[in-house]
Tab-separated table of C-alpha atoms in Angstrom:
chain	number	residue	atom	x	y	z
A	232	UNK	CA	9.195	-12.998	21.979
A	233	UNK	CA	8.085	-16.365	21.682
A	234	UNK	CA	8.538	-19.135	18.999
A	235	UNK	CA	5.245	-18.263	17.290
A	236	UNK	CA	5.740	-14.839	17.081
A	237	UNK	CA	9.199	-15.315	15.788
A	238	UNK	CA	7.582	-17.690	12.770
A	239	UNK	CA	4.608	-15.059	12.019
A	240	UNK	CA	7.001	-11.840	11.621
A	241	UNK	CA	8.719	-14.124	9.769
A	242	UNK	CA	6.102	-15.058	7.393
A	243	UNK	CA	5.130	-11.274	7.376
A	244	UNK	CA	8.162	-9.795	6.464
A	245	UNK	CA	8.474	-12.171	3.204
A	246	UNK	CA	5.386	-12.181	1.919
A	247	UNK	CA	3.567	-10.327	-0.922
A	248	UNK	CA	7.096	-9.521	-2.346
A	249	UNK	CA	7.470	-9.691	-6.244
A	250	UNK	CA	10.289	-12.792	-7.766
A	251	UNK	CA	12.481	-9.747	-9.418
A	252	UNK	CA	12.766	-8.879	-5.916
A	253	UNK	CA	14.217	-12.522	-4.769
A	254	UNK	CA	15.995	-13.249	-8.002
A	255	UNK	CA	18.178	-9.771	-6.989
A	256	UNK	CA	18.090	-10.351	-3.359
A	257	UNK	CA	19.457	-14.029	-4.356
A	258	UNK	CA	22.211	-12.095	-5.944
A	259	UNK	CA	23.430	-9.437	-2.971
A	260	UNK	CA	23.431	-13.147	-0.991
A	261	UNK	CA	25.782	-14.736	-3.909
A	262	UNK	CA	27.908	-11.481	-3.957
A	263	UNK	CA	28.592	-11.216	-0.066
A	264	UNK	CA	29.777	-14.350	0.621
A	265	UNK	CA	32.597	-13.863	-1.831
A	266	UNK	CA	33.144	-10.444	0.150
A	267	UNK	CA	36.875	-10.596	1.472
A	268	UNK	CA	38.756	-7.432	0.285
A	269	UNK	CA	37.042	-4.532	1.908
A	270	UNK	CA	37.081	-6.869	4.548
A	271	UNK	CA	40.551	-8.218	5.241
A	272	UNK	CA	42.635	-5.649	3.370
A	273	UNK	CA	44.092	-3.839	6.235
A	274	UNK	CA	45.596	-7.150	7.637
A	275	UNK	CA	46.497	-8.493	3.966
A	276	UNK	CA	48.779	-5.464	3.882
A	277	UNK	CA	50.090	-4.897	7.799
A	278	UNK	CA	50.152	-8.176	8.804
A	279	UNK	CA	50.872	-10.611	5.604
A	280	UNK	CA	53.039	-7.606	3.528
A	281	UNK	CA	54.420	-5.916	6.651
A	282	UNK	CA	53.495	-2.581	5.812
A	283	UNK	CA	52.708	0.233	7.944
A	284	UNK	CA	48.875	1.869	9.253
A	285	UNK	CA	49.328	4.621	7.484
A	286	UNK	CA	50.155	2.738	4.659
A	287	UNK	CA	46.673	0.557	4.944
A	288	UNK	CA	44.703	3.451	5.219
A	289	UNK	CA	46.232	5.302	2.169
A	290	UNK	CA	45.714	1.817	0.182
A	291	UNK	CA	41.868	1.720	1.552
A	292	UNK	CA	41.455	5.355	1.123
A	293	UNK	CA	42.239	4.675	-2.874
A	294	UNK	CA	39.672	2.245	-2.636
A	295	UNK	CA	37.164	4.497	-1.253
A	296	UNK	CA	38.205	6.811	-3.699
A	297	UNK	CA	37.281	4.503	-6.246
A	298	UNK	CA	33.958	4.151	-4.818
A	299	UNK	CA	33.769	8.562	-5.039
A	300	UNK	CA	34.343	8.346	-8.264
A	301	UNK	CA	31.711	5.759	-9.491
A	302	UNK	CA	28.841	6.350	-7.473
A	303	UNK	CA	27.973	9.430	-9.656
A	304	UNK	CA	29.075	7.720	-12.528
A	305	UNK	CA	27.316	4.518	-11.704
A	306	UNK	CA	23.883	6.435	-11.016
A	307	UNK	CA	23.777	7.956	-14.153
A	308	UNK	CA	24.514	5.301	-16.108
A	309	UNK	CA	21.597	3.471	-14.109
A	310	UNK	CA	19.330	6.348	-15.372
A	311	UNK	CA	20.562	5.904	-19.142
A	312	UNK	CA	21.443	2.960	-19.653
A	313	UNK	CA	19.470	0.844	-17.085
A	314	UNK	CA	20.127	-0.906	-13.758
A	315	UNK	CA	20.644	-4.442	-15.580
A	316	UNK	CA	23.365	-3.652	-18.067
A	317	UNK	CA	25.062	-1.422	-15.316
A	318	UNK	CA	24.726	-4.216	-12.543
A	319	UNK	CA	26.288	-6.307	-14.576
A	320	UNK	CA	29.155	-4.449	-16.108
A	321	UNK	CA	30.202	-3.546	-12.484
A	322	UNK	CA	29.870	-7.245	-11.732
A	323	UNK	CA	32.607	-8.415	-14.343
A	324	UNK	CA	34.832	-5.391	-13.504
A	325	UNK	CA	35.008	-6.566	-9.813
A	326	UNK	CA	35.806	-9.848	-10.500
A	327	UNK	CA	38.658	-8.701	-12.751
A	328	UNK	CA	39.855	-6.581	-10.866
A	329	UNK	CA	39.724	-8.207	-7.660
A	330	UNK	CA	42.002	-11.050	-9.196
A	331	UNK	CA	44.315	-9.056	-10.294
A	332	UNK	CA	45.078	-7.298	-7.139
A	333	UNK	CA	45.850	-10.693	-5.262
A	334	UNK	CA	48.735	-10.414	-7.247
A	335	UNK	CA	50.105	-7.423	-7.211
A	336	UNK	CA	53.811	-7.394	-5.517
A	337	UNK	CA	54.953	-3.505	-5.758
A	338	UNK	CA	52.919	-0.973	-3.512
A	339	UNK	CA	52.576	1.202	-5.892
A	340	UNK	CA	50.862	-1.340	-7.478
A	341	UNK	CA	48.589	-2.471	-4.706
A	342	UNK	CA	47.640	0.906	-4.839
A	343	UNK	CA	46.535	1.064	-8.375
A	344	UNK	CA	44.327	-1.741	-8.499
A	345	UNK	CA	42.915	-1.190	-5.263
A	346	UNK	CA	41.478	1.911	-6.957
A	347	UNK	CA	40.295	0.242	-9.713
A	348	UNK	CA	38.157	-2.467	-6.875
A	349	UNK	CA	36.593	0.572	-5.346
A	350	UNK	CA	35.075	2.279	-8.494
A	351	UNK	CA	34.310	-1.651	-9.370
A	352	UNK	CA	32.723	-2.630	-6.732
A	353	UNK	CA	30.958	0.890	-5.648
A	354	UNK	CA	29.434	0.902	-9.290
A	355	UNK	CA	26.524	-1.629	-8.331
A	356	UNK	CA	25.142	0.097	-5.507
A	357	UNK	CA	22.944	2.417	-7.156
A	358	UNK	CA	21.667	0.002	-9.819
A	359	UNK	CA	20.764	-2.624	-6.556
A	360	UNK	CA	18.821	0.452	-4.876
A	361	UNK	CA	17.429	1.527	-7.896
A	362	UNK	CA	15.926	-1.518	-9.306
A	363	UNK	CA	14.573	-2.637	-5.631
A	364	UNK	CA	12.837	1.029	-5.427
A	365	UNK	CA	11.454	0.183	-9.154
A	366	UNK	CA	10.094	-3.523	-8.477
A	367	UNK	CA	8.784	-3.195	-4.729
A	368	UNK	CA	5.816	-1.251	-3.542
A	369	UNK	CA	5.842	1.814	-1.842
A	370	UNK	CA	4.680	0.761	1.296
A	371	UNK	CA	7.117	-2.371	1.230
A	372	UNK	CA	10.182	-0.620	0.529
A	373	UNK	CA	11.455	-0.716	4.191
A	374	UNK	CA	10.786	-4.637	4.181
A	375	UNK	CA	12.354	-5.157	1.189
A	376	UNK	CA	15.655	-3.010	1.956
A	377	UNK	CA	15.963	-4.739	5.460
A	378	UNK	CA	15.246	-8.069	3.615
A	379	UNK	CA	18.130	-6.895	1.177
A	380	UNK	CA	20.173	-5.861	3.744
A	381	UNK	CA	19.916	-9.522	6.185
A	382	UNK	CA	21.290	-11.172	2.598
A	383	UNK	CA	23.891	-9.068	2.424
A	384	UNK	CA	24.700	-9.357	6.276
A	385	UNK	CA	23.727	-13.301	5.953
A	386	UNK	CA	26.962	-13.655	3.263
A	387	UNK	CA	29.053	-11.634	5.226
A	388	UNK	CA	28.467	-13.936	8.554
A	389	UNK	CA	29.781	-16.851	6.232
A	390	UNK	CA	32.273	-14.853	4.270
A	391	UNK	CA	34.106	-13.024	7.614
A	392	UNK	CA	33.998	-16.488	9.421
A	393	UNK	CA	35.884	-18.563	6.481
A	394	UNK	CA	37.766	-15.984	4.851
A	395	UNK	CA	39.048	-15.645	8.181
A	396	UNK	CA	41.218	-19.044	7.981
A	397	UNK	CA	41.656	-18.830	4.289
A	398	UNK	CA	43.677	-15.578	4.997
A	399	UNK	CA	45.692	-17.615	7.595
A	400	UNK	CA	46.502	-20.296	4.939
A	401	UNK	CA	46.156	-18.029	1.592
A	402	UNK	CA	45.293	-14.598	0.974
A	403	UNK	CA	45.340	-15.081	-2.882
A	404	UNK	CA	43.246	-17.738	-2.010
A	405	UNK	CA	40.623	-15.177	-0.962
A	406	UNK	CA	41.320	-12.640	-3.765
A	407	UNK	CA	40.679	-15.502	-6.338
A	408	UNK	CA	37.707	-16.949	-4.139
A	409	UNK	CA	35.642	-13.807	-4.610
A	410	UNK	CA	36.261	-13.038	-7.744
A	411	UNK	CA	34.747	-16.670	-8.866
A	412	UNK	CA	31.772	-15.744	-6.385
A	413	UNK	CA	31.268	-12.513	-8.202
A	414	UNK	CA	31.621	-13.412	-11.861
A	415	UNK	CA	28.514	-15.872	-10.625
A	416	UNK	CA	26.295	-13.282	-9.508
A	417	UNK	CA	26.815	-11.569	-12.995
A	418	UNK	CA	25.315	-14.980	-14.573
A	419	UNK	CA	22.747	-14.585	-11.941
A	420	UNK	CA	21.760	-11.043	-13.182
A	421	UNK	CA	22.124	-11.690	-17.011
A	422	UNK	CA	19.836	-15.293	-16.334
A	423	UNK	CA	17.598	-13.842	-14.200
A	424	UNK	CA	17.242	-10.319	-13.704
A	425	UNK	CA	14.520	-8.229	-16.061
A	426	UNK	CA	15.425	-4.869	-16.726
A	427	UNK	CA	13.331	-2.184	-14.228
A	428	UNK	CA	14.435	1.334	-15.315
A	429	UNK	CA	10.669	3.295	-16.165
A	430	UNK	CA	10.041	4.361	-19.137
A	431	UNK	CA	7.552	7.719	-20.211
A	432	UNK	CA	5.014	5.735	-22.790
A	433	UNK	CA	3.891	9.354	-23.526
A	434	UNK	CA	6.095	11.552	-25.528
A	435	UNK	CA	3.996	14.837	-24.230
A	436	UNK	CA	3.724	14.191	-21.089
A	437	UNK	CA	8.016	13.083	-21.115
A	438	UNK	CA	8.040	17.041	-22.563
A	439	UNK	CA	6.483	18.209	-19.929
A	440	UNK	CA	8.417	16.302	-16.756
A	441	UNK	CA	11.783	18.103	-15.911
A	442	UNK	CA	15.202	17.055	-16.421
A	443	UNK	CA	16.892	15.111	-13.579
A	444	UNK	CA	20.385	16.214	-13.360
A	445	UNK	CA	23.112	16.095	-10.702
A	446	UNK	CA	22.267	19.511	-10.582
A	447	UNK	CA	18.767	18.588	-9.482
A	448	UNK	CA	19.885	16.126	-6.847
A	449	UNK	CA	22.749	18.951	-5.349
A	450	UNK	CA	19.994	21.576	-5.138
A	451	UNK	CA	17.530	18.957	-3.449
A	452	UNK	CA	18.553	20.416	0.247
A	453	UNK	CA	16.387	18.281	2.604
A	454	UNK	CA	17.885	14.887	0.130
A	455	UNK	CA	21.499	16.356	0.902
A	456	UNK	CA	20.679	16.509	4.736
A	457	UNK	CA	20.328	13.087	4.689
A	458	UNK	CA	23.676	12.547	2.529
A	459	UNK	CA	25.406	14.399	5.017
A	460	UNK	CA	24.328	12.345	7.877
A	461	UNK	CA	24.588	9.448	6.135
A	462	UNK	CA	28.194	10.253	6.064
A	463	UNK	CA	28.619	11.127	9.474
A	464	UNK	CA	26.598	7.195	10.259
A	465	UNK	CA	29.483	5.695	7.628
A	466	UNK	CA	32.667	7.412	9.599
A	467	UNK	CA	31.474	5.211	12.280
A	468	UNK	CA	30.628	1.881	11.078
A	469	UNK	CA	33.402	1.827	8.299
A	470	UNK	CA	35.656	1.490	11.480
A	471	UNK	CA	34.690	-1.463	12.101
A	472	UNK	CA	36.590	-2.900	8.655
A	473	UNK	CA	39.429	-0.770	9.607
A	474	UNK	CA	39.998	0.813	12.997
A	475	UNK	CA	38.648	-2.543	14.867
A	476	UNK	CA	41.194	-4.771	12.764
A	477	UNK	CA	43.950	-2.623	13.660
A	478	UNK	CA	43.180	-1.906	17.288
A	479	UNK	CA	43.054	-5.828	17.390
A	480	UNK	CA	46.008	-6.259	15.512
A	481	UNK	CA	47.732	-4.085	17.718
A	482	UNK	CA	46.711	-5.479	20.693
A	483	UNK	CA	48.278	-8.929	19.688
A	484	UNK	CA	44.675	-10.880	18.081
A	485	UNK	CA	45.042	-12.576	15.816
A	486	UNK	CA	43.051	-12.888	12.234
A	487	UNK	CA	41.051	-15.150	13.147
A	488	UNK	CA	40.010	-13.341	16.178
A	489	UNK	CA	39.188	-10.540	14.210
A	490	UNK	CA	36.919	-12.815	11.958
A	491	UNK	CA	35.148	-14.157	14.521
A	492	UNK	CA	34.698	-11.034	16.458
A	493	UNK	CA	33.422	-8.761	13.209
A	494	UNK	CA	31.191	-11.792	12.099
A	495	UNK	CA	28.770	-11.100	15.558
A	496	UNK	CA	28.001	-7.983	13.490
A	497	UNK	CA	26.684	-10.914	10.609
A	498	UNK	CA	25.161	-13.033	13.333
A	499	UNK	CA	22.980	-10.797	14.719
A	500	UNK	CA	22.065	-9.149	11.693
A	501	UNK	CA	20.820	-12.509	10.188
A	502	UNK	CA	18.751	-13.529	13.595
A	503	UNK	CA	17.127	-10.099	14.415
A	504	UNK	CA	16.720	-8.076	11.097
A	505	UNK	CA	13.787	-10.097	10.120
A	506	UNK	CA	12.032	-10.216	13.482
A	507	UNK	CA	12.915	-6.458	13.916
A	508	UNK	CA	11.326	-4.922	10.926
A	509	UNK	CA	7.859	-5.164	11.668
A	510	UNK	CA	8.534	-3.095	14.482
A	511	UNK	CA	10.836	-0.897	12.892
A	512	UNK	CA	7.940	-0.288	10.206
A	513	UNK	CA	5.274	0.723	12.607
A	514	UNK	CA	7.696	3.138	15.045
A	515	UNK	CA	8.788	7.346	14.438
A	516	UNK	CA	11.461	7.366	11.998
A	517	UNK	CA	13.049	10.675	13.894
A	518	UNK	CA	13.288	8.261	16.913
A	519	UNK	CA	14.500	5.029	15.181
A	520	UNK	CA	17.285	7.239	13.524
A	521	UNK	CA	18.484	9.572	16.684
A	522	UNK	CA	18.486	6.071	18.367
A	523	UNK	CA	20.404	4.441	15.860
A	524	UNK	CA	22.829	6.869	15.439
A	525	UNK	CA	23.602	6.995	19.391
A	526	UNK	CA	24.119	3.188	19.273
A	527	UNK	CA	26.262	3.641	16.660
A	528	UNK	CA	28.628	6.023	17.845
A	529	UNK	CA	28.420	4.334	21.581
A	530	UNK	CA	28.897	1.101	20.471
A	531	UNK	CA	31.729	1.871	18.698
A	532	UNK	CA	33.243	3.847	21.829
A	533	UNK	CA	32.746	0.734	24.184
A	534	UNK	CA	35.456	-0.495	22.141
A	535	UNK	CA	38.621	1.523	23.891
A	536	UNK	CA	37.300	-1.013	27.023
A	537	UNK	CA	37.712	-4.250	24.599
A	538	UNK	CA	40.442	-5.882	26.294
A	539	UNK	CA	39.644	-9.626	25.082
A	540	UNK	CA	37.406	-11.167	22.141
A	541	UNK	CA	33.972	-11.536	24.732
A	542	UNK	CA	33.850	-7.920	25.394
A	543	UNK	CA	34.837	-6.642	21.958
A	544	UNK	CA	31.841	-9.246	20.521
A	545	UNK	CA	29.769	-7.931	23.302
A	546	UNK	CA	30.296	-3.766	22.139
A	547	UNK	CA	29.926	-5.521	18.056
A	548	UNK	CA	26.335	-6.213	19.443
A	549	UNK	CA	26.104	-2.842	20.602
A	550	UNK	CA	26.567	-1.051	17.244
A	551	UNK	CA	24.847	-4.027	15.278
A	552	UNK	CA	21.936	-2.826	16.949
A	553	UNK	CA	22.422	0.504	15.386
A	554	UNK	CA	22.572	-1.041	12.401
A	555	UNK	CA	20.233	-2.823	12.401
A	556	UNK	CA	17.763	0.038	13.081
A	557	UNK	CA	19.446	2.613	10.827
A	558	UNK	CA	19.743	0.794	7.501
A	559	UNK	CA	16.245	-0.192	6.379
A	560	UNK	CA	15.245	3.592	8.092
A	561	UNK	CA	17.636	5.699	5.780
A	562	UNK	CA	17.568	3.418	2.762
A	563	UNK	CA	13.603	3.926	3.101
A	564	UNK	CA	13.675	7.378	3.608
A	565	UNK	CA	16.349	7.729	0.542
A	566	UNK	CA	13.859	5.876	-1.871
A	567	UNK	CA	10.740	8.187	-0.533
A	568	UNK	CA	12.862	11.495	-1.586
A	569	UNK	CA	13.973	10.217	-5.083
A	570	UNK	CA	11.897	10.997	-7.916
A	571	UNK	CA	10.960	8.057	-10.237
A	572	UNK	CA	13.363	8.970	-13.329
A	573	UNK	CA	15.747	10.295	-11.085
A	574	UNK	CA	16.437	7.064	-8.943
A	575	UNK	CA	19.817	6.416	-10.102
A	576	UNK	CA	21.416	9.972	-9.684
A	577	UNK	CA	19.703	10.000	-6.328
A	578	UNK	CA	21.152	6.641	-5.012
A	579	UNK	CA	24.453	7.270	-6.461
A	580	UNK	CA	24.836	10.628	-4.528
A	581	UNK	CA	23.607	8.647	-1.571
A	582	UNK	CA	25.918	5.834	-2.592
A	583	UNK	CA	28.763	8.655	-2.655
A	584	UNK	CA	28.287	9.141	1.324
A	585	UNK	CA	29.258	5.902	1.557
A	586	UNK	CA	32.251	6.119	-0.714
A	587	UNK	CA	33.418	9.571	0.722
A	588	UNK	CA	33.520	7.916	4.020
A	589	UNK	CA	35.538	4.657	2.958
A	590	UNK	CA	38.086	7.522	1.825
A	591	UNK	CA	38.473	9.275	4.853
A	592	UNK	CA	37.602	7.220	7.738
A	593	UNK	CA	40.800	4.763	6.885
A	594	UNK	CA	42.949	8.159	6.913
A	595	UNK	CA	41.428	9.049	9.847
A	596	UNK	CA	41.755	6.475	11.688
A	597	UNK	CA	45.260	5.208	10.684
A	598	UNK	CA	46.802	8.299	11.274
A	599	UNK	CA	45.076	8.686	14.855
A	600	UNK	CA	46.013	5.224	16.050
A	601	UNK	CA	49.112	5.647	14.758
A	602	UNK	CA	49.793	9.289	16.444
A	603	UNK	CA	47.865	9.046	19.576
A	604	UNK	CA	46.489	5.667	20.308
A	605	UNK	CA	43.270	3.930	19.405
A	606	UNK	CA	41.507	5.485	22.398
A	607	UNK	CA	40.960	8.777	20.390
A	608	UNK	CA	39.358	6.539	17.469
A	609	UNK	CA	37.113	5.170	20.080
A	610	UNK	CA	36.130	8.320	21.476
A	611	UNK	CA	35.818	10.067	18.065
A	612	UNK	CA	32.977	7.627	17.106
A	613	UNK	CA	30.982	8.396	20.365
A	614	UNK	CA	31.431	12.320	19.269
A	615	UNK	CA	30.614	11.293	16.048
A	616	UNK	CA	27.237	9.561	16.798
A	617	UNK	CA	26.306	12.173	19.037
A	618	UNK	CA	26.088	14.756	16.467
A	619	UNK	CA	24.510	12.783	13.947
A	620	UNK	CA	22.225	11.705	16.589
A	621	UNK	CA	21.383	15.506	17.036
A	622	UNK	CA	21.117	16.263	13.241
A	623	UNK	CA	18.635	13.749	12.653
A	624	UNK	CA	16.429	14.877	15.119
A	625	UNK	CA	16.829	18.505	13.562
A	626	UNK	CA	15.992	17.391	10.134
A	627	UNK	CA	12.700	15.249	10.771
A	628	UNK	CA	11.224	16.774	13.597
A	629	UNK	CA	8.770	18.722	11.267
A	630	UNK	CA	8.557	16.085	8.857
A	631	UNK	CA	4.896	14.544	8.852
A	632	UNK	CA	4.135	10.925	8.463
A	633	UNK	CA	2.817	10.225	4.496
A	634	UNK	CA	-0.699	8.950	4.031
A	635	UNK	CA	-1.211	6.032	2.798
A	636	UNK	CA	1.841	3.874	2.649
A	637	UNK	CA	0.457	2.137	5.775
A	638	UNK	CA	3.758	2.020	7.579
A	639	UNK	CA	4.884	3.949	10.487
A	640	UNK	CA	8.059	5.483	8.346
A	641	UNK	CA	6.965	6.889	5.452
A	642	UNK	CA	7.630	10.281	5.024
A	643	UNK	CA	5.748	12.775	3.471
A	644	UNK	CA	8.454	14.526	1.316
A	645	UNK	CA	7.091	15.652	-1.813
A	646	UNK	CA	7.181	19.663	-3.367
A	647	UNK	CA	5.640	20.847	-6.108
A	648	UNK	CA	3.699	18.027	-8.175
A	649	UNK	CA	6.609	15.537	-8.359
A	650	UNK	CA	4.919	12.392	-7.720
A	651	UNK	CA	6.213	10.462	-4.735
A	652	UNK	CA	9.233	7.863	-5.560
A	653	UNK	CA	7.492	5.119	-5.389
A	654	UNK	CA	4.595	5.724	-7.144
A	655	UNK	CA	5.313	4.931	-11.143
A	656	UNK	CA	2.649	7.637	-12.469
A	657	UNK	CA	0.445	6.220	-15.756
A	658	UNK	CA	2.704	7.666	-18.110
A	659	UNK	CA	5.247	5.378	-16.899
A	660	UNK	CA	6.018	1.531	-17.312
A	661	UNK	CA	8.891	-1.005	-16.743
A	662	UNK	CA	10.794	-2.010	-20.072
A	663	UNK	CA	10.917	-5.402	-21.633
A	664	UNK	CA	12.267	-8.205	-19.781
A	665	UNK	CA	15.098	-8.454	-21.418
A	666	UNK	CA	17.392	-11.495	-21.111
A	667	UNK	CA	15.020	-12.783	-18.573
């Protein structure tokens, strides 16, 4: 691809994009590069403390825990309440919270407060996904989640790459650095964040729409196809915050190693994603996903061959790719299957794959490394992205393309006369700009 094309898919892939949407994807930028808990937790507490795997996993399992328990809590709230006030209360909680745990001595203690991070941190999620589904067009969601998505991967490149040596010279120093990063991305959202969450300007036609429960999202079957795999996609790439640090640790690399390895992952994400999703917006979403999954689970597999920091970085690039691919697809797809006044519930279930995942994966791969070896882990992500490889294929191979949206993965998946997610029906309008 030459220069020129580079610069015009570029200039594509920003354009025609409202300034709510920059004002919050300036905030997901602010908030990554203070990221350094999920990140280096499982060598703050085996190779700083001295504790054991199984030890790390049970502390990041709490975490993910955490993030179980506030997704569903977090989405409704971002249906009541609104995606601003919730943003920002999960904001100030992380920040708290993520101070206090840099220093916490007792393990029992450790444990606690790494709980608290998890339903902390976890609790934005839906209100981010939410509020982007609210302010974008339909037919620019997938630009605007892979958009989202390069910020957050753009912070992290910076973030894994410093907090790297910071952790070598001060882990508090990393606890304390991202809570001050955090607490500045709530100003950011209380500055210059309006308020999205729809509101029914017509009291009869609000009578007539149904209720949006949990209930509604649990009985949605196709949605909770795509949960599933979604959590099958997360078993794999949460190893690489906590099987890859181990395997490495094991294997006698050091921390910064391990930063510099893991931020490739950034790297590429902030070079390609943009280029990459005007194709990924005109190809077969069944294909893009199967693909992406297969990377995924590959990639991750290559790994058990890693014997020094240029092939590890060279099987990062492999699963980046799936990444790459897979995020703006799903997160698409998710927004296309939510209804309008149902957007929080149905991003924090979605959220909750993620969470449910950060719980077990850590458990699961602790506990294998530390029984049989990391080759098993290696080989349980290839299995792993195999099967969800197969299961997307099974779930969209009768799903037709939607009309309309101009992009090559929308998906037509409407019943009844819901209107599709992204279309805000008359009846409906954003609120008042609140604090804006």
């Amino acid at each position: 691809m030459s220069a020129a094309s580079l610069r015009r898919a570029a200039r594509e892939s920003v354009s025609g994009l409202p300034p709510a949407f920059w004002w919050l994807w300036t905030s997901t930028l602010v908030n990554r590069l203070g990221a350094f808990v999920a990140t280096f937790m499982t060598l703050y507490l085996t190779l700083d403390r001295g504790y054991s795997a199984s030890f790390a996993g049970l502390v990041v399992a709490l975490h993910g825990l955490g993030g179980v328990i506030s997704s569903l809590v977090a989405g409704v709230m971002t249906d009541r309440l609104g995606r601003r006030p919730t943003l920002m209360a999960a904001n100030v909680a992380t920040a708290l919270s993520v101070a206090l745990l840099g220093f916490m001595e007792h393990p029992a203690a450790i444990a606690a407060v790494a709980l608290l991070v998890g339903m902390a941190s976890n609790a934005s999620r839906p209100a981010v996904q939410a509020m982007l589904a609210d302010i974008v067009r339909p037919e620019d969601q997938v630009r605007a989640f892979a958009l989202n998505y390069w910020a957050i991967n753009l912070g992290f490149a910076i973030s894994a790459t410093v907090a790297g040596f910071v952790a070598e010279y001060s882990y508090l120093a990393g606890f304390l650095g991202e809570a001050a990063l955090t607490l500045v991305c709530a100003v950011l959202v209380f500055v210059k964040l309006p308020e999205s969450r729809p509101e029914k300007g017509d009291a009869a036609a609000a009578a007539d729409e149904p209720e949006i429960g949990l209930g509604t999202v649990l009985r949605d079957g196709r949605f909770m196809a795509v949960v599933g795999l979604s959590f099958l996609i997360s078993l794999i790439f949460m190893q690489g915050s906590f099987g890859l640090p181990l395997a490495m640790g094991a294997a006698g690399f050091s921390t910064g190693d391990y930063g510099l390895v893991v931020a490739v992952n950034g790297v590429m994400i902030v070079v390609l994603q943009i280029p990459l999703t005007r194709f990924i917006e005109r190809q077969d979403p069944q294909k893009l996903l199967v693909v992406s999954a297969l990377l995924a689970g590959y990639g991750f597999g290559l790994t058990a061959f890693g014997g020094s920091i240029g092939v590890l970085a060279l099987t990062v690039c492999v699963w980046t790719l799936g990444e790459i691919i897979n995020s703006p697809t799903q997160m698409g797809l998710v927004a296309r299957l939510s209804p309008v006044h149902g957007r929080g519930r149905y991003q924090g279930m979605y959220t909750m794959s993620w969470a449910v995942a950060s719980l077990i994966a850590p458990l699961l791969a602790g506990g294998m490394i530390d029984r049989f070896g990391a080759g098993w882990l290696w080989g349980a992500t290839a299995a792993l992205g195999t099967v969800a490889g197969l299961g997307y294929w099974l779930l969209m191979r009768n799903l037709p393309a939607e009309s309309g949206t101009g992009t090559g993965t929308g998906i037509g998946i409407r019943t009844g006369t819901e209107p599709a997610a992204g279309a805000v029906p008359a009846e409906v309008r954003p609120t008042a700009a609140s604090g804006a």
